[in-house]
Amino acid sequence: MGTTIQHSRVQQLLEAYFGQFEPELINKLAEHCIIRDFEADQQLMRPGQYFKSTMLIVEGAVKIYREDQDGNEFFMYQLGAGDACALSMICATRNEQSQISAKALEPSKALLVPIALMDELMTGYKTWYYFVLETYRSRFEELLEVVDNIAFKSMDERIEFYLKNQRKLSHSDELALTHQQIATDMNSSREVVSRLLKKMEQRGMVRLGRNTITVLF
Amino acid sequence: MGTTIQHSRVQQLLEAYFGQFEPELINKLAEHCIIRDFEADQQLMRPGQYFKSTMLIVEGAVKIYREDQDGNEFFMYQLGAGDACALSMICATRNEQSQISAKALEPSKALLVPIALMDELMTGYKTWYYFVLETYRSRFEELLEVVDNIAFKSMDERIEFYLKNQRKLSHSDELALTHQQIATDMNSSREVVSRLLKKMEQRGMVRLGRNTITVLF
DNA sequence: CCTGCTGTGTAACATTTGTCACAAACTTGC
DNA sequence: GCAAGTTTGTGACAAATGTTACACAGCAGG
């Protein structure tokens, strides 16, 4: 594939999803970014990995989660087109190991920005530095919300929050989820989730079907 | 107090605790920072507050915690001299409301950097932008550790982690803590903490006294 | 030394969450 | 339409945590 083709494709994507960037920044990025595709279920990051670039998501959905030694998972938040992976920025700038996992939930595309560019971008382009700070800020806030949930709330409230969140992410009241998936994301067990969902159905908050949960609140 | 006096005092503090800053940055900051003192137990930040400046701690210890509607607390991490409050940076840059609480654990001093300076500092001084990113990174990591603890670990493991952390912060194996304080920080109840501490004492991990816990591991 | 306050110990019980076991419902491929 | 796999429902029980209630120990001030 010719470099010019790739170059203009990147430019298009940047303009579409990162319209807040000043034109010179877009040009700069288009010169140096490459596009990377991920299949559904493919891992974008795994604990212990080093980064040589920062990722800007331009298509698909990426789940960011925590994994412990025993392989237990815990869902933290989700990224879509227009989002950047804050962790990859942090780790990239510091050349540190990542301690989190990321997985594509559907076929996804990301732009890879070489970390060698970071200094120049941060000091040279105000919209970039705003973008980076804003990325941190919003991930931090999301993480704080996660802490709130597990620190202060009971399982049923957490499920409620989870469903609301999923509804927002999928733009639909019909969620294609199994009880097991929810249990995995919340580091709980399937039976507990089933039990509580059943109670919520009795209270008229959801309608349950095989592979679907309809949110009614 | 003469401005020159204040100015040179700020400069001293910056050199002492933020020695990584380049000299021109220190001068710049010294010109515009003011010193603010906090008494023990005084609140530095409360939910819903707006920031007009970023805080650099130069003396004392500041506890950063989360509070819910019912007044329950949950300890997140602690700052000391040389640390910056990441949250005040985030909220300051975005002119957003803070959603966390900060309290001085002992008489403390902070330098207040006006947010109006942020743009200039970020783009003009590489050590500043490194510092800001590193501040985010380390707070983020700490927050991840917090998430791990409450998501994956049981109460006794969490107490163990808490005590290790306190030991590190106080540079001593003798911790001046009541069971109630620990319970508050972990959003649990005093009885549970007493019970588990007693078990740990039986296993030889700690020695318990009134107002003191001696860590033996 | 008595009084009151704060901190700790502990038993009994309630509630929440996790685990095990198994059945039933639904889905898919042949 | 049958077999095999996946998903859900549910009861019984275990374990962890939270709650209530109360005794008592240590400390401070008069």
Short mmCIF file of C-alpha atoms (C1' of nucleotides) in Angstrom, two decimals:
data_model
loop_
_atom_site.label_atom_id
_atom_site.label_comp_id
_atom_site.label_asym_id
_atom_site.label_seq_id
_atom_site.Cartn_x
_atom_site.Cartn_y
_atom_site.Cartn_z
CA MET A 1 0.00 0.00 0.00
CA GLY A 2 1.37 3.42 -0.95
CA THR A 3 2.34 5.74 1.86
CA THR A 4 0.22 8.51 0.40
CA ILE A 5 -2.91 6.37 0.55
CA GLN A 6 -2.28 5.45 4.16
CA HIS A 7 -1.43 9.06 4.95
CA SER A 8 -4.66 10.47 3.61
CA ARG A 9 -6.71 7.72 5.24
CA VAL A 10 -5.22 8.59 8.62
CA GLN A 11 -5.94 12.24 7.96
CA GLN A 12 -9.58 11.42 7.23
CA LEU A 13 -9.94 9.44 10.43
CA LEU A 14 -8.33 12.17 12.50
CA GLU A 15 -10.62 14.79 11.03
CA ALA A 16 -13.64 12.62 11.65
CA TYR A 17 -13.00 11.68 15.27
CA PHE A 18 -10.50 14.22 16.54
CA GLY A 19 -11.91 17.34 14.95
CA GLN A 20 -10.83 19.43 17.90
CA PHE A 21 -7.18 19.10 16.85
CA GLU A 22 -5.72 22.07 15.00
CA PRO A 23 -4.98 21.39 11.31
CA GLU A 24 -1.19 21.43 11.72
CA LEU A 25 -1.50 18.85 14.49
CA ILE A 26 -3.59 16.63 12.25
CA ASN A 27 -0.99 16.91 9.52
CA LYS A 28 1.76 16.16 11.95
CA LEU A 29 -0.02 13.09 13.27
CA ALA A 30 -0.99 11.90 9.79
CA GLU A 31 2.67 11.93 8.85
CA HIS A 32 3.68 9.63 11.68
CA CYS A 33 0.68 7.56 12.73
CA ILE A 34 -0.09 4.11 11.51
CA ILE A 35 -3.43 2.35 11.54
CA ARG A 36 -3.79 -0.90 13.38
CA ASP A 37 -6.75 -3.26 13.19
CA PHE A 38 -7.93 -5.54 15.94
CA GLU A 39 -10.32 -8.44 15.64
CA ALA A 40 -13.17 -8.95 18.09
CA ASP A 41 -11.83 -10.45 21.32
CA GLN A 42 -8.27 -9.57 20.45
CA GLN A 43 -6.17 -8.28 23.29
CA LEU A 44 -4.84 -4.72 22.81
CA MET A 45 -2.89 -4.60 26.02
CA ARG A 46 -1.83 -7.16 28.55
CA PRO A 47 -0.16 -6.72 31.94
CA GLY A 48 3.57 -6.38 31.73
CA GLN A 49 3.63 -5.08 28.19
CA TYR A 50 5.73 -2.10 27.16
CA PHE A 51 4.39 0.55 24.85
CA LYS A 52 6.09 2.24 22.01
CA SER A 53 3.02 4.21 21.05
CA THR A 54 -0.14 5.79 22.29
CA MET A 55 -3.44 4.57 20.92
CA LEU A 56 -6.26 6.67 19.56
CA ILE A 57 -9.38 4.61 18.95
CA VAL A 58 -11.14 5.40 15.68
CA GLU A 59 -13.52 2.47 15.37
CA GLY A 60 -15.06 -0.23 17.50
CA ALA A 61 -15.18 -0.65 21.25
CA VAL A 62 -12.43 -1.52 23.68
CA LYS A 63 -12.94 -2.85 27.17
CA ILE A 64 -10.41 -1.83 29.81
CA TYR A 65 -10.22 -4.18 32.75
CA ARG A 66 -8.07 -5.29 35.62
CA GLU A 67 -6.84 -8.84 36.06
CA ASP A 68 -5.37 -10.40 39.18
CA GLN A 69 -2.88 -13.25 39.54
CA ASP A 70 -5.61 -15.90 39.58
CA GLY A 71 -7.08 -14.64 36.33
CA ASN A 72 -10.06 -12.89 37.92
CA GLU A 73 -11.27 -9.96 35.90
CA PHE A 74 -12.76 -6.65 36.87
CA PHE A 75 -14.31 -4.30 34.34
CA MET A 76 -13.27 -0.67 34.68
CA TYR A 77 -14.44 1.26 31.65
CA GLN A 78 -14.86 1.16 27.94
CA LEU A 79 -13.44 3.22 25.07
CA GLY A 80 -14.93 4.04 21.69
CA ALA A 81 -14.08 6.09 18.62
CA GLY A 82 -12.61 9.45 19.61
CA ASP A 83 -11.16 8.15 22.86
CA ALA A 84 -7.53 7.69 23.70
CA CYS A 85 -6.12 5.08 25.97
CA ALA A 86 -4.89 7.07 28.96
CA LEU A 87 -2.91 4.14 30.23
CA SER A 88 -1.01 3.74 27.01
CA MET A 89 -0.17 7.43 27.24
CA ILE A 90 1.05 7.16 30.78
CA CYS A 91 3.02 4.03 30.25
CA ALA A 92 4.32 5.24 26.93
CA THR A 93 5.67 8.51 28.30
CA ARG A 94 7.31 6.83 31.20
CA ASN A 95 8.35 3.69 29.41
CA GLU A 96 6.69 1.77 32.20
CA GLN A 97 4.94 -1.54 32.24
CA SER A 98 1.22 -1.52 31.90
CA GLN A 99 -0.73 -3.15 34.69
CA ILE A 100 -4.04 -3.45 32.94
CA SER A 101 -5.69 -5.38 30.18
CA ALA A 102 -7.59 -4.16 27.14
CA LYS A 103 -9.66 -6.23 24.79
CA ALA A 104 -11.55 -5.35 21.60
CA LEU A 105 -15.24 -6.11 22.05
CA GLU A 106 -15.83 -5.83 18.32
CA PRO A 107 -13.55 -5.38 15.31
CA SER A 108 -11.72 -2.15 16.09
CA LYS A 109 -9.23 0.29 14.63
CA ALA A 110 -6.68 2.43 16.41
CA LEU A 111 -4.14 5.01 15.35
CA LEU A 112 -0.73 4.44 16.83
CA VAL A 113 1.15 7.60 17.75
CA PRO A 114 4.85 6.93 18.38
CA ILE A 115 5.92 8.03 21.84
CA ALA A 116 8.95 9.69 20.33
CA LEU A 117 6.52 12.35 19.16
CA MET A 118 5.03 13.04 22.58
CA ASP A 119 7.44 15.79 23.68
CA GLU A 120 6.99 17.67 20.47
CA LEU A 121 3.22 17.29 20.53
CA MET A 122 2.80 18.29 24.16
CA THR A 123 4.90 21.43 23.91
CA GLY A 124 4.00 22.37 20.37
CA TYR A 125 0.24 21.86 20.12
CA LYS A 126 -2.11 23.24 22.68
CA THR A 127 -5.05 21.12 21.52
CA TRP A 128 -2.93 18.02 22.03
CA TYR A 129 -1.99 18.88 25.56
CA TYR A 130 -5.60 19.74 26.35
CA PHE A 131 -6.63 16.45 24.86
CA VAL A 132 -4.15 14.50 26.93
CA LEU A 133 -5.18 16.20 30.16
CA GLU A 134 -8.83 15.77 29.37
CA THR A 135 -8.24 12.10 28.66
CA TYR A 136 -6.61 11.66 32.04
CA ARG A 137 -9.27 13.63 33.77
CA SER A 138 -12.17 11.64 32.41
CA ARG A 139 -10.52 8.25 33.01
CA PHE A 140 -9.67 9.34 36.51
CA GLU A 141 -13.26 10.32 37.12
CA GLU A 142 -14.48 7.04 35.75
CA LEU A 143 -12.11 5.20 37.99
CA LEU A 144 -13.33 7.21 40.96
CA GLU A 145 -16.86 6.19 40.13
CA VAL A 146 -15.73 2.57 40.02
CA VAL A 147 -14.16 2.95 43.45
CA ASP A 148 -17.37 4.48 44.78
CA ASN A 149 -19.36 1.59 43.48
CA ILE A 150 -17.30 -1.18 44.98
CA ALA A 151 -16.55 0.72 48.18
CA PHE A 152 -20.03 1.96 49.04
CA LYS A 153 -22.59 -0.02 47.13
CA SER A 154 -24.12 -3.45 47.39
CA MET A 155 -24.27 -5.97 44.59
CA ASP A 156 -27.77 -5.07 43.41
CA GLU A 157 -26.93 -1.37 43.19
CA ARG A 158 -23.77 -2.23 41.32
CA ILE A 159 -25.68 -4.34 38.81
CA GLU A 160 -28.09 -1.48 38.32
CA PHE A 161 -25.19 0.88 37.66
CA TYR A 162 -23.60 -1.62 35.31
CA LEU A 163 -26.78 -1.99 33.28
CA LYS A 164 -27.26 1.76 33.04
CA ASN A 165 -23.71 2.06 31.84
CA GLN A 166 -24.14 -0.68 29.24
CA ARG A 167 -27.32 0.93 28.03
CA LYS A 168 -25.48 4.21 27.51
CA LEU A 169 -22.62 2.50 25.70
CA SER A 170 -24.82 0.46 23.38
CA HIS A 171 -27.42 3.21 22.84
CA SER A 172 -30.12 0.63 23.40
CA ASP A 173 -32.36 -0.73 26.16
CA GLU A 174 -31.88 -4.24 24.86
CA LEU A 175 -28.58 -5.51 26.13
CA ALA A 176 -27.03 -8.60 24.58
CA LEU A 177 -25.40 -9.95 27.71
CA THR A 178 -25.27 -13.25 29.52
CA HIS A 179 -25.36 -13.41 33.28
CA GLN A 180 -21.91 -14.95 33.18
CA GLN A 181 -20.47 -11.96 31.32
CA ILE A 182 -21.87 -9.59 33.92
CA ALA A 183 -20.55 -11.76 36.73
CA THR A 184 -17.09 -11.80 35.15
CA ASP A 185 -17.06 -8.03 34.72
CA MET A 186 -18.02 -7.51 38.33
CA ASN A 187 -15.82 -10.28 39.69
CA SER A 188 -18.81 -12.04 41.18
CA SER A 189 -20.47 -15.36 40.36
CA ARG A 190 -23.12 -16.19 37.83
CA GLU A 191 -25.59 -17.48 40.42
CA VAL A 192 -25.47 -14.24 42.39
CA VAL A 193 -26.12 -12.20 39.26
CA SER A 194 -28.99 -14.46 38.18
CA ARG A 195 -30.56 -14.22 41.61
CA LEU A 196 -30.39 -10.45 41.78
CA LEU A 197 -31.53 -9.96 38.19
CA LYS A 198 -34.54 -12.15 38.95
CA LYS A 199 -35.41 -9.90 41.87
CA MET A 200 -35.05 -6.87 39.66
CA GLU A 201 -37.39 -8.48 37.14
CA GLN A 202 -39.96 -9.07 39.89
CA ARG A 203 -39.71 -5.41 40.82
CA GLY A 204 -40.29 -4.55 37.16
CA MET A 205 -36.90 -3.00 36.58
CA VAL A 206 -35.80 -5.34 33.78
CA ARG A 207 -37.16 -8.01 31.47
CA LEU A 208 -35.00 -11.11 31.15
CA GLY A 209 -34.54 -13.32 28.13
CA ARG A 210 -31.90 -15.66 26.89
CA ASN A 211 -28.89 -13.51 26.03
CA THR A 212 -30.87 -10.34 26.51
CA ILE A 213 -31.71 -8.02 29.32
CA THR A 214 -34.17 -5.24 28.63
CA VAL A 215 -33.67 -2.26 30.88
CA LEU A 216 -36.97 -0.74 31.97
CA PHE A 217 -35.77 1.99 34.33
CA MET B 1 5.26 40.67 54.95
CA GLY B 2 7.30 42.02 52.05
CA THR B 3 6.82 40.39 48.69
CA THR B 4 10.54 39.78 48.39
CA ILE B 5 10.59 37.80 51.61
CA GLN B 6 7.66 35.65 50.48
CA HIS B 7 9.22 35.29 47.06
CA SER B 8 12.53 33.97 48.32
CA ARG B 9 10.80 31.67 50.81
CA VAL B 10 8.79 30.09 48.00
CA GLN B 11 11.96 29.75 45.99
CA GLN B 12 13.63 27.92 48.87
CA LEU B 13 10.74 25.52 49.24
CA LEU B 14 10.65 24.81 45.53
CA GLU B 15 14.35 24.10 45.45
CA ALA B 16 14.06 21.83 48.45
CA TYR B 17 11.15 19.70 47.33
CA PHE B 18 10.91 20.18 43.59
CA GLY B 19 14.58 20.14 42.71
CA GLN B 20 13.85 18.46 39.40
CA PHE B 21 12.38 21.70 38.07
CA GLU B 22 14.65 23.75 35.84
CA PRO B 23 15.85 27.05 37.41
CA GLU B 24 13.75 29.29 35.14
CA LEU B 25 10.67 27.29 36.08
CA ILE B 26 11.43 27.74 39.76
CA ASN B 27 11.80 31.47 39.21
CA LYS B 28 8.58 31.60 37.29
CA LEU B 29 6.72 29.72 39.98
CA ALA B 30 8.29 31.74 42.78
CA GLU B 31 6.97 34.89 41.13
CA HIS B 32 3.39 33.71 41.13
CA CYS B 33 2.91 31.14 43.88
CA ILE B 34 1.65 31.87 47.31
CA ILE B 35 2.10 29.75 50.41
CA ARG B 36 -0.92 28.48 52.24
CA ASP B 37 -0.92 26.89 55.69
CA PHE B 38 -3.39 24.29 56.88
CA GLU B 39 -3.98 23.19 60.46
CA ALA B 40 -4.23 19.55 61.42
CA ASP B 41 -7.67 18.20 60.48
CA GLN B 42 -8.38 21.14 58.22
CA GLN B 43 -10.10 20.32 54.97
CA LEU B 44 -8.10 21.22 51.84
CA MET B 45 -10.72 20.14 49.37
CA ARG B 46 -14.36 19.24 49.66
CA PRO B 47 -16.74 17.81 47.07
CA GLY B 48 -18.26 20.42 44.85
CA GLN B 49 -15.51 22.95 45.30
CA TYR B 50 -13.99 24.84 42.38
CA PHE B 51 -10.27 25.39 42.09
CA LYS B 52 -8.43 28.45 41.06
CA SER B 53 -5.06 26.89 41.67
CA THR B 54 -3.07 23.72 41.76
CA MET B 55 -1.49 22.64 45.03
CA LEU B 56 2.06 21.54 45.58
CA ILE B 57 2.56 20.11 49.06
CA VAL B 58 5.77 21.25 50.76
CA GLU B 59 5.13 20.19 54.35
CA GLY B 60 2.93 17.83 56.32
CA ALA B 61 0.66 15.04 55.19
CA VAL B 62 -2.62 15.17 53.33
CA LYS B 63 -5.16 12.38 53.18
CA ILE B 64 -7.16 12.04 49.98
CA TYR B 65 -10.44 10.23 50.40
CA ARG B 66 -13.82 9.68 48.87
CA GLU B 67 -17.07 10.51 50.60
CA ASP B 68 -20.55 9.36 49.67
CA GLN B 69 -23.91 11.03 50.25
CA ASP B 70 -24.37 9.41 53.65
CA GLY B 71 -21.02 10.69 54.85
CA ASN B 72 -19.23 7.35 54.56
CA GLU B 73 -15.55 7.75 53.92
CA PHE B 74 -13.10 5.71 51.94
CA PHE B 75 -9.35 6.33 52.10
CA MET B 76 -7.59 6.43 48.73
CA TYR B 77 -4.06 7.69 49.18
CA GLN B 78 -1.91 10.16 50.98
CA LEU B 79 0.31 13.02 49.85
CA GLY B 80 3.45 14.43 51.42
CA ALA B 81 6.10 17.06 50.69
CA GLY B 82 7.10 16.98 47.02
CA ASP B 83 3.72 15.69 45.87
CA ALA B 84 1.14 17.54 43.87
CA CYS B 85 -2.55 17.08 44.09
CA ALA B 86 -3.46 15.51 40.76
CA LEU B 87 -7.11 16.18 41.30
CA SER B 88 -6.56 19.87 41.84
CA MET B 89 -4.64 19.90 38.57
CA ILE B 90 -7.36 18.14 36.67
CA CYS B 91 -10.17 20.14 38.10
CA ALA B 92 -8.20 23.34 37.85
CA THR B 93 -7.43 22.92 34.16
CA ARG B 94 -10.97 22.05 33.32
CA ASN B 95 -12.63 24.40 35.78
CA GLU B 96 -14.59 21.40 36.97
CA GLN B 97 -15.97 20.52 40.34
CA SER B 98 -13.92 18.27 42.51
CA GLN B 99 -15.55 15.08 43.66
CA ILE B 100 -13.14 14.17 46.38
CA SER B 101 -12.12 15.27 49.84
CA ALA B 102 -8.70 16.11 51.20
CA LYS B 103 -7.79 16.67 54.80
CA ALA B 104 -4.53 17.68 56.48
CA LEU B 105 -3.45 14.95 58.90
CA GLU B 106 -0.94 17.28 60.52
CA PRO B 107 -0.13 20.98 60.14
CA SER B 108 0.73 21.31 56.46
CA LYS B 109 1.91 23.81 53.87
CA ALA B 110 1.13 23.99 50.19
CA LEU B 111 2.18 26.22 47.34
CA LEU B 112 -0.72 27.47 45.27
CA VAL B 113 -0.02 27.74 41.56
CA PRO B 114 -2.67 29.83 39.76
CA ILE B 115 -4.34 27.89 36.98
CA ALA B 116 -3.92 30.88 34.70
CA LEU B 117 -0.27 29.85 34.56
CA MET B 118 -0.92 26.27 33.46
CA ASP B 119 -0.87 26.82 29.71
CA GLU B 120 2.39 28.69 29.87
CA LEU B 121 3.97 26.15 32.20
CA MET B 122 2.88 23.11 30.22
CA THR B 123 4.07 24.38 26.89
CA GLY B 124 7.09 26.32 28.12
CA TYR B 125 8.76 24.02 30.64
CA LYS B 126 9.46 20.44 29.88
CA THR B 127 10.16 19.51 33.52
CA TRP B 128 6.73 20.86 34.42
CA TYR B 129 4.93 18.81 31.85
CA TYR B 130 6.87 15.73 32.87
CA PHE B 131 5.98 16.46 36.46
CA VAL B 132 2.29 16.79 35.69
CA LEU B 133 2.21 13.56 33.71
CA GLU B 134 4.17 11.74 36.35
CA THR B 135 1.78 13.01 39.01
CA TYR B 136 -1.17 11.66 37.06
CA ARG B 137 0.55 8.42 36.39
CA SER B 138 1.40 7.69 39.98
CA ARG B 139 -2.03 8.67 41.31
CA PHE B 140 -3.62 6.56 38.64
CA GLU B 141 -1.49 3.61 39.64
CA GLU B 142 -2.37 4.13 43.28
CA LEU B 143 -6.01 4.24 42.40
CA LEU B 144 -5.64 1.02 40.41
CA GLU B 145 -4.11 -0.61 43.45
CA VAL B 146 -7.07 0.57 45.50
CA VAL B 147 -9.45 -0.95 42.97
CA ASP B 148 -7.54 -4.22 43.07
CA ASN B 149 -7.78 -4.34 46.81
CA ILE B 150 -11.49 -3.83 47.10
CA ALA B 151 -12.33 -5.83 43.98
CA PHE B 152 -10.21 -8.91 44.60
CA LYS B 153 -9.21 -9.05 48.24
CA SER B 154 -10.92 -9.95 51.47
CA MET B 155 -11.06 -7.76 54.54
CA ASP B 156 -8.09 -9.33 56.30
CA GLU B 157 -5.87 -8.94 53.27
CA ARG B 158 -7.00 -5.35 52.94
CA ILE B 159 -6.17 -4.60 56.56
CA GLU B 160 -2.75 -6.11 56.03
CA PHE B 161 -2.21 -3.90 53.00
CA TYR B 162 -3.46 -0.88 54.91
CA LEU B 163 -1.05 -1.48 57.78
CA LYS B 164 1.89 -1.97 55.43
CA ASN B 165 0.98 1.27 53.74
CA GLN B 166 0.70 3.16 57.03
CA ARG B 167 4.03 1.78 58.14
CA LYS B 168 5.64 3.08 54.98
CA LEU B 169 4.03 6.48 55.36
CA SER B 170 4.94 6.90 59.02
CA HIS B 171 8.40 5.30 58.71
CA SER B 172 7.66 3.34 61.85
CA ASP B 173 6.37 -0.06 62.94
CA GLU B 174 4.41 1.53 65.77
CA LEU B 175 1.24 2.93 64.31
CA ALA B 176 -0.81 5.37 66.34
CA LEU B 177 -4.19 4.29 65.10
CA THR B 178 -7.51 3.33 66.65
CA HIS B 179 -9.57 0.50 65.25
CA GLN B 180 -12.27 3.04 64.49
CA GLN B 181 -9.94 5.10 62.30
CA ILE B 182 -9.02 2.03 60.28
CA ALA B 183 -12.66 1.04 59.97
CA THR B 184 -13.54 4.53 58.73
CA ASP B 185 -10.74 4.54 56.17
CA MET B 186 -11.87 1.18 54.84
CA ASN B 187 -15.57 1.91 55.08
CA SER B 188 -16.10 -1.05 57.37
CA SER B 189 -17.12 -1.28 61.01
CA ARG B 190 -15.00 -1.13 64.12
CA GLU B 191 -16.07 -4.58 65.33
CA VAL B 192 -14.95 -6.24 62.12
CA VAL B 193 -11.57 -4.54 62.30
CA SER B 194 -11.12 -5.47 65.97
CA ARG B 195 -12.03 -9.07 65.22
CA LEU B 196 -9.59 -9.41 62.36
CA LEU B 197 -6.80 -7.57 64.14
CA LYS B 198 -7.21 -9.95 67.07
CA LYS B 199 -6.80 -12.90 64.71
CA MET B 200 -3.70 -11.29 63.26
CA GLU B 201 -2.31 -10.85 66.76
CA GLN B 202 -2.93 -14.55 67.46
CA ARG B 203 -1.03 -15.38 64.30
CA GLY B 204 1.81 -13.16 65.52
CA MET B 205 1.50 -10.58 62.77
CA VAL B 206 0.85 -7.58 65.02
CA ARG B 207 0.91 -6.55 68.64
CA LEU B 208 -2.12 -4.58 69.83
CA GLY B 209 -2.27 -1.86 72.44
CA ARG B 210 -4.48 1.07 73.18
CA ASN B 211 -4.04 3.51 70.31
CA THR B 212 -1.13 1.53 68.93
CA ILE B 213 -0.64 -1.31 66.55
CA THR B 214 2.85 -2.70 66.19
CA VAL B 215 3.45 -4.29 62.84
CA LEU B 216 5.55 -7.44 63.10
CA PHE B 217 5.57 -8.61 59.48
"C1'" DC C 1 -10.22 8.07 94.31
"C1'" DC C 2 -14.26 8.62 91.85
"C1'" DT C 3 -16.37 9.87 87.36
"C1'" DG C 4 -16.82 9.98 82.76
"C1'" DC C 5 -14.89 9.25 78.35
"C1'" DT C 6 -12.63 6.66 74.87
"C1'" DG C 7 -11.05 2.50 73.10
"C1'" DT C 8 -11.17 -2.56 72.91
"C1'" DG C 9 -13.09 -7.50 73.31
"C1'" DT C 10 -16.62 -10.54 72.32
"C1'" DA C 11 -20.97 -13.16 71.85
"C1'" DA C 12 -25.13 -13.61 69.26
"C1'" DC C 13 -27.43 -12.80 65.40
"C1'" DA C 14 -28.77 -10.76 60.56
"C1'" DT C 15 -27.58 -10.06 55.97
"C1'" DT C 16 -25.00 -10.47 51.96
"C1'" DT C 17 -22.34 -12.90 48.94
"C1'" DG C 18 -20.20 -17.11 47.25
"C1'" DT C 19 -20.41 -22.19 46.21
"C1'" DC C 20 -22.31 -26.63 44.99
"C1'" DA C 21 -25.60 -29.36 42.86
"C1'" DC C 22 -28.81 -30.15 39.66
"C1'" DA C 23 -32.84 -29.34 36.60
"C1'" DA C 24 -34.95 -27.11 32.97
"C1'" DA C 25 -35.09 -24.11 28.90
"C1'" DC C 26 -33.38 -22.77 24.77
"C1'" DT C 27 -30.19 -23.02 20.57
"C1'" DT C 28 -27.50 -25.13 17.09
"C1'" DG C 29 -25.82 -28.59 14.05
"C1'" DC C 30 -26.52 -32.67 12.09
"C1'" DG D 1 -36.27 -33.96 15.68
"C1'" DC D 2 -32.35 -35.58 18.35
"C1'" DA D 3 -27.94 -34.75 20.67
"C1'" DA D 4 -24.87 -31.69 22.54
"C1'" DG D 5 -23.78 -27.40 24.17
"C1'" DT D 6 -25.07 -23.12 26.35
"C1'" DT D 7 -27.82 -20.30 29.37
"C1'" DT D 8 -30.84 -19.64 33.13
"C1'" DG D 9 -33.39 -20.86 37.59
"C1'" DT D 10 -33.22 -22.33 42.17
"C1'" DG D 11 -32.58 -24.62 46.67
"C1'" DA D 12 -29.38 -25.69 50.25
"C1'" DC D 13 -25.56 -24.52 52.47
"C1'" DA D 14 -20.93 -22.07 53.68
"C1'" DA D 15 -18.34 -18.08 54.56
"C1'" DA D 16 -17.64 -13.28 55.15
"C1'" DT D 17 -19.13 -9.11 56.76
"C1'" DG D 18 -22.23 -6.01 59.24
"C1'" DT D 19 -25.11 -5.05 63.47
"C1'" DT D 20 -26.55 -4.97 68.20
"C1'" DA D 21 -25.59 -5.19 72.76
"C1'" DC D 22 -22.87 -5.10 76.53
"C1'" DA D 23 -18.63 -5.63 79.58
"C1'" DC D 24 -14.51 -3.92 80.79
"C1'" DA D 25 -9.91 -1.66 80.59
"C1'" DG D 26 -7.23 2.51 80.55
"C1'" DC D 27 -6.84 7.32 80.86
"C1'" DA D 28 -7.93 12.26 82.23
"C1'" DG D 29 -9.80 15.71 85.21
"C1'" DG D 30 -11.74 17.10 89.13
#
